[in-house]
């Protein structure tokens, strides 16, 4: 076990830099800032009105939506501190000049849905692994420039990762030093991205940090994941495809808490450190679905038990002791957060109805048509 822990621990140098003081970054490059969590981070940081400037780099894949930033674009003071660039993190020509202007890079950009990674893994490797490598190389160029006196400091890079890199956790809670045992193409690609980040700390001494967040929920969540899919289907009295017996367990984290914790780690963590961001709300999928149906006043009979996801991770759970010691505490309770999320989807049908058409319909058919045709009563 000691050996396993040592194998996944970053270089010893991280121990000496772990307790550094806090630092504000005036110019941020936020990749994937038009997605679910990235856009929350951008809205919240600009909403602080502390002068921070943000450049968003986003490829606007099916999951990226510029209107997720509409609230800041409608506010002249915040809009003046936001620049939006459409582009791919795997393209060095776009990435390098943007990193050259940044004090820190926060990488949210990813292919993020497990079911899509099972259908078509290749985009996950391109963005979640090769894209991360391009960002790291751009930071390394800036490190060389800083060492030559061409800029004040090397940009810090924060890699947004996931609890899924630990794999399925049958009992107990994952600690940051635990072995990575990803089991889906998505989590394997995220683990590979993280390991590259770690290697750039060890090999080149790059200023990097990693966060591993748990299952996140809240407004602006693309309706392919459990909570927004089931809420929007239930609003329309559509069937809810619960995988297997629905007893799998996830730890739910409200999106503003996830984004806030990332900002806290960015500003306070030592170079080379990794932080879990748990939600502290472990629930079986069935419990989550029952609660959201209750909030919507819809019947359980909408729920159908469908063929399970291949390789379905049974449970994720992490300890948040290290993050708590850094001074972070989540603010949102699951009950209040879920109610606010359901209200948001009821009030913002103009946001999600257009999304549930075109490419989405094709994906939905591919993922669920056969499953729903062979579905059973969910008990
Ligand atoms: P999302 O799918 O909603 O958004 C991803 C964003 O990245 C989109 O705006 C998309 O257009 C953009 N993007 C994709 N490929 C790109 C590329 N090659 N270049 C530039 N932009 C690209 O994802 P999310 O749920 O907001 O997740 C954000 C990050 O958090 C991801 O790295 C994910 O792995 C991680 N994470 C998510 C959760 C969760 O529950 N949603 C939990 C833990 C960690
Ligand atoms: P998801 O939101 O896809 O997140 P992740 O797989 O990254 O944890 O799924 C959350 C849980 O809900 C997971 O156990 C799979 C389950 N699930 C269903 O039962 N039906 C569905 O249609 C989806 C999308 C997920």
Coordinates of C-alpha atoms and ligand atoms in Angstrom, one line a residue:
X1 CA 0.0 0.0 0.0
X2 CA 2.8 2.4 0.9
X3 CA 4.3 1.7 -2.6
X4 CA 1.0 2.3 -4.2
X5 CA 0.6 5.6 -2.4
X6 CA 4.1 6.7 -3.3
X7 CA 3.4 5.9 -7.0
X8 CA 0.6 8.4 -7.2
X9 CA 2.1 11.1 -5.0
X10 CA 3.5 14.1 -6.7
X11 CA 7.2 14.9 -6.3
X12 CA 8.5 15.6 -2.8
X13 CA 9.0 19.2 -3.7
X14 CA 5.3 19.7 -3.3
X15 CA 5.6 19.1 0.5
X16 CA 7.8 22.1 0.8
X17 CA 5.5 24.4 -1.2
X18 CA 2.2 23.1 0.1
X19 CA 1.6 25.8 2.6
X20 CA 2.3 28.9 0.5
X21 CA 0.3 32.0 1.1
X22 CA -2.7 33.0 -1.1
X23 CA -2.4 34.7 -4.4
X24 CA -4.9 36.5 -6.7
X25 CA -4.6 36.1 -10.4
X26 CA -5.6 39.2 -12.3
X27 CA -5.7 37.6 -15.8
X28 CA -7.3 34.1 -16.2
X29 CA -7.5 31.9 -19.2
X30 CA -10.6 29.7 -18.6
X31 CA -10.8 26.8 -21.0
X32 CA -14.2 25.1 -21.4
X33 CA -15.8 28.3 -19.9
X34 CA -19.0 27.9 -21.9
X35 CA -19.8 24.5 -20.3
X36 CA -21.7 23.7 -17.2
X37 CA -19.1 24.2 -14.4
X38 CA -16.7 26.4 -16.3
X39 CA -19.5 29.0 -17.0
X40 CA -20.4 29.0 -13.3
X41 CA -16.8 29.7 -12.5
X42 CA -16.7 32.6 -15.0
X43 CA -20.0 34.1 -13.8
X44 CA -19.0 33.9 -10.2
X45 CA -15.4 35.3 -10.6
X46 CA -16.6 38.2 -12.8
X47 CA -19.5 38.7 -10.4
X48 CA -17.0 39.5 -7.6
X49 CA -16.2 42.7 -9.4
X50 CA -12.7 42.7 -8.2
X51 CA -11.1 43.6 -11.5
X52 CA -10.2 40.1 -12.6
X53 CA -10.1 39.7 -16.4
X54 CA -11.1 36.4 -18.0
X55 CA -10.4 35.0 -21.5
X56 CA -12.6 32.0 -22.2
X57 CA -11.3 29.5 -24.8
X58 CA -14.1 27.1 -25.8
X59 CA -14.5 24.9 -28.8
X60 CA -18.3 25.1 -28.4
X61 CA -18.9 21.4 -28.8
X62 CA -22.5 20.1 -28.4
X63 CA -22.0 20.7 -24.7
X64 CA -20.7 24.3 -25.0
X65 CA -23.2 27.1 -25.0
X66 CA -22.3 30.7 -25.2
X67 CA -25.7 31.7 -23.7
X68 CA -24.4 30.2 -20.4
X69 CA -22.4 33.5 -20.2
X70 CA -25.4 35.7 -21.1
X71 CA -25.7 37.0 -17.5
X72 CA -22.2 38.5 -17.6
X73 CA -22.4 39.6 -21.2
X74 CA -25.5 41.6 -20.3
X75 CA -23.7 43.5 -17.5
X76 CA -21.4 46.1 -19.1
X77 CA -18.8 46.2 -16.2
X78 CA -18.5 42.4 -16.3
X79 CA -18.6 42.1 -20.1
X80 CA -15.7 44.5 -20.3
X81 CA -13.6 42.0 -18.4
X82 CA -14.6 39.0 -20.5
X83 CA -13.1 38.0 -23.8
X84 CA -14.5 34.9 -25.7
X85 CA -12.4 32.9 -28.1
X86 CA -13.8 30.0 -30.0
X87 CA -11.1 27.4 -30.4
X88 CA -9.7 24.0 -29.5
X89 CA -7.3 23.4 -26.5
X90 CA -5.6 20.8 -28.7
X91 CA -4.5 23.6 -31.1
X92 CA -1.2 25.1 -30.1
X93 CA -1.5 28.1 -32.4
X94 CA -4.6 29.2 -30.6
X95 CA -3.5 28.2 -27.1
X96 CA 0.0 29.6 -27.0
X97 CA -0.7 33.3 -27.4
X98 CA -3.6 33.1 -24.9
X99 CA -1.4 31.4 -22.3
X100 CA 1.3 34.0 -22.9
X101 CA -1.2 36.7 -21.7
X102 CA -2.5 34.8 -18.7
X103 CA -1.4 34.7 -15.1
X104 CA -3.2 31.4 -14.6
X105 CA -5.0 28.7 -16.7
X106 CA -8.0 26.9 -15.4
X107 CA -8.8 23.9 -17.6
X108 CA -12.4 22.9 -17.5
X109 CA -12.4 21.9 -21.2
X110 CA -13.2 18.2 -21.6
X111 CA -15.5 15.7 -23.2
X112 CA -17.4 14.9 -20.0
X113 CA -20.1 12.3 -20.4
X114 CA -19.4 8.6 -19.5
X115 CA -22.1 7.2 -21.8
X116 CA -20.7 9.1 -24.8
X117 CA -17.2 7.9 -24.0
X118 CA -18.6 4.3 -24.2
X119 CA -20.2 5.0 -27.6
X120 CA -17.2 7.0 -29.1
X121 CA -14.0 7.2 -27.0
X122 CA -11.7 9.0 -29.5
X123 CA -12.8 12.6 -28.8
X124 CA -12.1 12.0 -25.1
X125 CA -8.5 11.1 -25.9
X126 CA -8.1 14.2 -28.1
X127 CA -9.4 16.7 -25.7
X128 CA -8.9 15.2 -22.2
X129 CA -5.4 14.0 -22.9
X130 CA -3.8 15.7 -26.0
X131 CA -5.6 19.0 -25.2
X132 CA -4.1 18.9 -21.7
X133 CA -0.7 18.3 -23.1
X134 CA -1.0 21.3 -25.4
X135 CA -1.9 23.5 -22.4
X136 CA 1.1 22.2 -20.4
X137 CA 3.5 22.8 -23.3
X138 CA 2.2 26.3 -23.6
X139 CA 2.8 26.9 -19.9
X140 CA 6.3 25.4 -20.2
X141 CA 7.1 27.9 -23.0
X142 CA 6.0 30.7 -20.6
X143 CA 8.2 29.2 -17.9
X144 CA 11.2 29.5 -20.2
X145 CA 10.2 33.1 -20.9
X146 CA 9.9 33.8 -17.2
X147 CA 13.3 32.3 -16.5
X148 CA 14.7 34.5 -19.3
X149 CA 13.2 37.6 -17.7
X150 CA 10.5 38.0 -20.3
X151 CA 7.6 37.8 -17.9
X152 CA 7.2 38.1 -14.1
X153 CA 6.1 34.5 -13.3
X154 CA 5.2 31.2 -14.9
X155 CA 1.5 30.9 -15.3
X156 CA -0.1 28.5 -12.9
X157 CA -2.3 25.7 -14.4
X158 CA -5.2 24.2 -12.6
X159 CA -6.4 20.9 -14.1
X160 CA -10.1 20.2 -13.3
X161 CA -10.3 16.5 -12.8
X162 CA -12.9 14.1 -11.3
X163 CA -13.5 11.6 -8.5
X164 CA -14.0 9.0 -11.3
X165 CA -10.2 8.6 -11.6
X166 CA -10.3 6.5 -8.4
X167 CA -12.7 4.1 -10.0
X168 CA -15.6 2.4 -8.1
X169 CA -15.1 2.7 -4.3
X170 CA -16.9 -0.2 -2.7
X171 CA -16.3 1.0 0.9
X172 CA -14.7 3.9 2.6
X173 CA -13.6 7.2 1.0
X174 CA -10.8 8.0 -1.5
X175 CA -7.8 10.0 -0.3
X176 CA -5.8 12.1 -2.7
X177 CA -2.8 9.6 -2.5
X178 CA -4.9 6.6 -3.4
X179 CA -4.2 4.7 -6.5
X180 CA -6.0 5.8 -9.7
X181 CA -8.1 2.9 -11.1
X182 CA -10.3 4.4 -13.8
X183 CA -12.8 2.1 -15.4
X184 CA -14.5 4.0 -18.3
X185 CA -12.9 5.6 -21.4
X186 CA -13.9 9.0 -19.8
X187 CA -12.3 8.4 -16.5
X188 CA -9.2 6.8 -18.1
X189 CA -8.7 9.8 -20.3
X190 CA -9.1 12.2 -17.3
X191 CA -6.6 10.1 -15.3
X192 CA -4.2 10.2 -18.2
X193 CA -4.6 14.0 -18.4
X194 CA -3.9 14.3 -14.7
X195 CA -0.8 12.1 -14.9
X196 CA 0.6 14.3 -17.6
X197 CA 0.0 17.3 -15.4
X198 CA 1.8 15.5 -12.5
X199 CA 4.7 14.6 -14.8
X200 CA 5.2 18.3 -15.8
X201 CA 5.5 19.2 -12.1
X202 CA 8.0 16.5 -11.5
X203 CA 10.0 16.8 -14.7
X204 CA 9.9 20.6 -15.4
X205 CA 8.8 22.0 -12.0
X206 CA 5.8 23.6 -13.6
X207 CA 3.3 25.4 -11.3
X208 CA 0.3 23.0 -11.5
X209 CA -2.5 22.0 -9.3
X210 CA -5.3 19.3 -9.7
X211 CA -8.8 19.2 -8.3
X212 CA -11.0 16.1 -8.3
X213 CA -14.6 17.1 -8.0
X214 CA -17.5 14.8 -7.3
X215 CA -20.8 14.5 -9.3
X216 CA -21.9 18.1 -9.9
X217 CA -25.5 19.4 -10.3
X218 CA -27.2 22.8 -10.7
X219 CA -28.4 25.3 -13.3
X220 CA -27.1 25.3 -16.9
X221 CA -26.3 21.5 -16.8
X222 CA -26.5 19.9 -20.3
X223 CA -29.5 17.6 -20.2
X224 CA -27.7 14.4 -20.8
X225 CA -26.5 13.7 -17.2
X226 CA -28.8 12.1 -14.6
X227 CA -30.3 15.1 -12.9
X228 CA -31.0 17.5 -15.8
X229 CA -32.1 14.6 -18.0
X230 CA -34.6 13.3 -15.5
X231 CA -35.9 16.7 -14.5
X232 CA -36.5 17.8 -18.1
X233 CA -38.0 14.5 -19.1
X234 CA -40.3 14.5 -16.1
X235 CA -41.5 18.0 -16.8
X236 CA -42.7 16.6 -20.2
X237 CA -44.0 13.4 -18.6
X238 CA -41.4 11.4 -20.5
X239 CA -40.0 8.1 -19.3
X240 CA -36.9 8.2 -17.0
X241 CA -34.3 5.5 -17.9
X242 CA -32.8 4.3 -14.6
X243 CA -29.7 2.1 -15.2
X244 CA -30.0 -1.4 -13.6
X245 CA -31.5 -1.3 -10.2
X246 CA -30.7 2.3 -9.5
X247 CA -28.9 1.5 -6.3
X248 CA -25.6 2.9 -7.5
X249 CA -24.3 5.7 -5.3
X250 CA -22.9 9.2 -6.1
X251 CA -21.8 12.1 -3.9
X252 CA -23.6 15.3 -5.1
X253 CA -21.9 18.7 -5.2
X254 CA -23.7 21.9 -6.1
X255 CA -22.1 23.7 -9.1
X256 CA -21.3 27.0 -7.3
X257 CA -19.6 25.1 -4.5
X258 CA -17.5 23.2 -7.1
X259 CA -16.6 26.4 -8.9
X260 CA -15.8 28.2 -5.6
X261 CA -13.6 25.3 -4.4
X262 CA -11.7 25.4 -7.6
X263 CA -11.1 29.1 -7.2
X264 CA -10.0 28.6 -3.6
X265 CA -7.5 25.8 -4.6
X266 CA -6.2 28.0 -7.5
X267 CA -5.4 30.8 -5.0
X268 CA -4.2 28.9 -2.0
X269 CA -2.8 25.5 -2.9
X270 CA 0.9 24.7 -3.1
X271 CA 2.4 23.8 -6.5
X272 CA 2.1 20.1 -7.4
X273 CA -0.9 19.5 -5.0
X274 CA -4.1 17.6 -5.7
X275 CA -7.3 18.3 -3.9
X276 CA -10.5 16.2 -3.6
X277 CA -13.7 18.3 -3.8
X278 CA -16.5 16.1 -2.3
X279 CA -20.1 17.2 -2.0
X280 CA -20.8 15.5 1.3
X281 CA -24.2 14.3 -0.1
X282 CA -23.9 10.6 -0.9
X283 CA -27.2 9.2 -2.2
X284 CA -28.4 6.2 -4.2
X285 CA -29.6 7.2 -7.7
X286 CA -33.1 6.0 -6.7
X287 CA -33.2 8.4 -3.8
X288 CA -32.2 11.3 -6.0
X289 CA -34.8 10.4 -8.6
X290 CA -37.5 10.0 -5.9
X291 CA -36.7 13.5 -4.4
X292 CA -36.8 15.3 -7.8
X293 CA -40.1 13.6 -8.7
X294 CA -41.5 14.8 -5.4
X295 CA -40.3 18.3 -6.0
X296 CA -42.0 18.3 -9.5
X297 CA -45.1 16.5 -8.2
X298 CA -44.7 13.7 -10.8
X299 CA -45.3 10.0 -10.3
X300 CA -42.7 7.3 -9.8
X301 CA -44.4 5.3 -12.6
X302 CA -42.4 7.5 -15.1
X303 CA -39.2 5.7 -13.9
X304 CA -38.2 2.7 -16.1
X305 CA -35.4 0.2 -15.2
X306 CA -33.3 -0.1 -18.3
X307 CA -30.2 -2.2 -19.3
X308 CA -27.3 -1.1 -17.2
X309 CA -24.3 1.0 -18.4
X310 CA -21.4 -1.3 -19.2
X311 CA -18.7 -1.2 -16.6
X312 CA -21.0 1.0 -14.4
X313 CA -19.1 2.3 -11.4
X314 CA -21.0 1.3 -8.3
X315 CA -20.0 4.1 -6.0
X316 CA -17.8 7.2 -5.7
X317 CA -16.9 8.7 -2.3
X318 CA -14.0 10.9 -1.3
X319 CA -12.7 12.5 1.9
X320 CA -12.5 16.3 1.9
X321 CA -10.1 16.7 4.8
X322 CA -7.3 18.1 2.8
X323 CA -9.5 20.8 1.2
X324 CA -11.1 21.6 4.6
X325 CA -7.5 22.1 6.0
X326 CA -6.9 24.6 3.1
X327 CA -9.9 26.6 4.5
X328 CA -12.8 25.6 2.1
X329 CA -16.3 24.7 3.2
X330 CA -19.3 24.0 0.8
X331 CA -22.3 26.3 1.3
X332 CA -25.2 24.5 -0.3
X333 CA -27.2 21.6 1.2
X334 CA -28.4 18.9 -1.2
X335 CA -32.1 19.5 -0.5
X336 CA -32.0 23.3 -1.1
X337 CA -29.6 22.8 -4.1
X338 CA -31.9 20.2 -5.7
X339 CA -35.0 22.3 -5.2
X340 CA -33.2 25.4 -6.7
X341 CA -32.1 23.3 -9.7
X342 CA -35.6 22.0 -10.3
X343 CA -37.0 25.5 -10.1
X344 CA -34.3 26.7 -12.5
X345 CA -35.2 24.1 -15.1
X346 CA -38.9 25.0 -14.7
X347 CA -38.2 28.7 -15.2
X348 CA -35.6 28.4 -18.0
X349 CA -37.3 26.1 -20.5
X350 CA -36.1 28.5 -23.2
X351 CA -32.6 27.4 -22.3
X352 CA -33.0 23.6 -22.5
X353 CA -35.8 23.0 -25.0
X354 CA -33.7 24.1 -28.0
X355 CA -30.8 21.9 -26.7
X356 CA -33.1 18.8 -26.7
X357 CA -33.3 18.7 -30.5
X358 CA -31.0 18.0 -33.5
X359 CA -27.8 16.3 -32.3
X360 CA -29.3 15.6 -28.9
X361 CA -32.3 13.6 -30.4
X362 CA -29.9 11.5 -32.4
X363 CA -27.8 10.8 -29.3
X364 CA -30.9 10.1 -27.2
X365 CA -32.2 7.5 -29.7
X366 CA -28.8 5.8 -29.9
X367 CA -28.4 5.7 -26.1
X368 CA -32.0 4.9 -25.0
X369 CA -34.3 3.7 -27.8
X370 CA -33.4 0.0 -27.4
X371 CA -33.0 0.3 -23.6
X372 CA -36.5 1.9 -23.2
X373 CA -38.1 -0.7 -25.6
X374 CA -36.8 -3.4 -23.3
X375 CA -37.4 -1.6 -20.0
X376 CA -39.1 -2.9 -16.9
X377 CA -41.1 -1.4 -14.1
X378 CA -38.5 0.2 -11.7
X379 CA -40.2 -1.2 -8.5
Ligands
LIG1 P1 -19.4 20.2 -20.0 O1 -19.4 19.0 -20.9 O2 -20.6 20.9 -19.6 O3 -18.5 21.4 -20.6 C1 -17.3 21.2 -21.3 C2 -16.9 22.4 -22.1 O4 -15.6 22.2 -22.7 C3 -17.9 22.8 -23.2 O5 -18.2 24.2 -23.1 C4 -17.2 22.4 -24.4 O6 -17.6 23.1 -25.6 C5 -15.7 22.6 -24.0 N1 -14.8 21.8 -24.8 C6 -14.8 20.5 -25.1 N2 -13.8 20.1 -25.8 C7 -13.0 21.3 -26.0 C8 -11.8 21.5 -26.7 N3 -11.1 20.5 -27.3 N4 -11.3 22.8 -26.6 C9 -12.0 23.8 -26.0 N5 -13.1 23.6 -25.4 C10 -13.7 22.3 -25.4 O7 -18.5 19.7 -18.7 P2 -18.7 20.1 -17.2 O8 -19.6 19.2 -16.6 O9 -18.8 21.6 -17.1 O10 -17.2 19.6 -16.7 C11 -16.1 20.6 -16.7 C12 -14.9 19.9 -16.2 O11 -15.2 19.3 -14.9 C13 -14.5 18.7 -17.0 O12 -13.1 18.6 -17.1 C14 -15.0 17.5 -16.3 O13 -14.2 16.3 -16.5 C15 -14.9 17.9 -14.8 N6 -15.8 17.4 -13.9 C16 -17.2 17.4 -14.1 C17 -18.0 16.9 -13.2 C18 -19.5 16.8 -13.4 O14 -20.2 16.2 -12.6 N7 -20.1 17.5 -14.4 C19 -17.5 16.4 -11.9 C20 -16.1 16.4 -11.7 C21 -15.3 16.9 -12.7
LIG2 P1 -24.2 10.7 -14.8 O1 -25.0 11.9 -14.5 O2 -24.0 10.3 -16.2 O3 -22.8 10.9 -14.1 P2 -21.6 9.9 -13.8 O4 -21.8 8.7 -14.7 O5 -20.4 10.7 -14.3 O6 -21.6 9.6 -12.4 O7 -24.8 9.5 -14.0 C1 -25.0 9.6 -12.6 C2 -25.6 8.2 -12.2 O8 -26.9 8.1 -12.7 C3 -24.8 7.0 -12.6 O9 -24.8 6.0 -11.6 C4 -25.5 6.6 -13.9 C5 -27.0 6.9 -13.6 N1 -27.8 7.2 -14.8 C6 -29.0 6.5 -15.0 O10 -29.4 5.6 -14.2 N2 -29.7 6.8 -16.1 C7 -29.3 7.8 -17.0 O11 -30.0 8.0 -18.0 C8 -28.1 8.5 -16.7 C9 -27.6 9.6 -17.7 C10 -27.3 8.2 -15.6

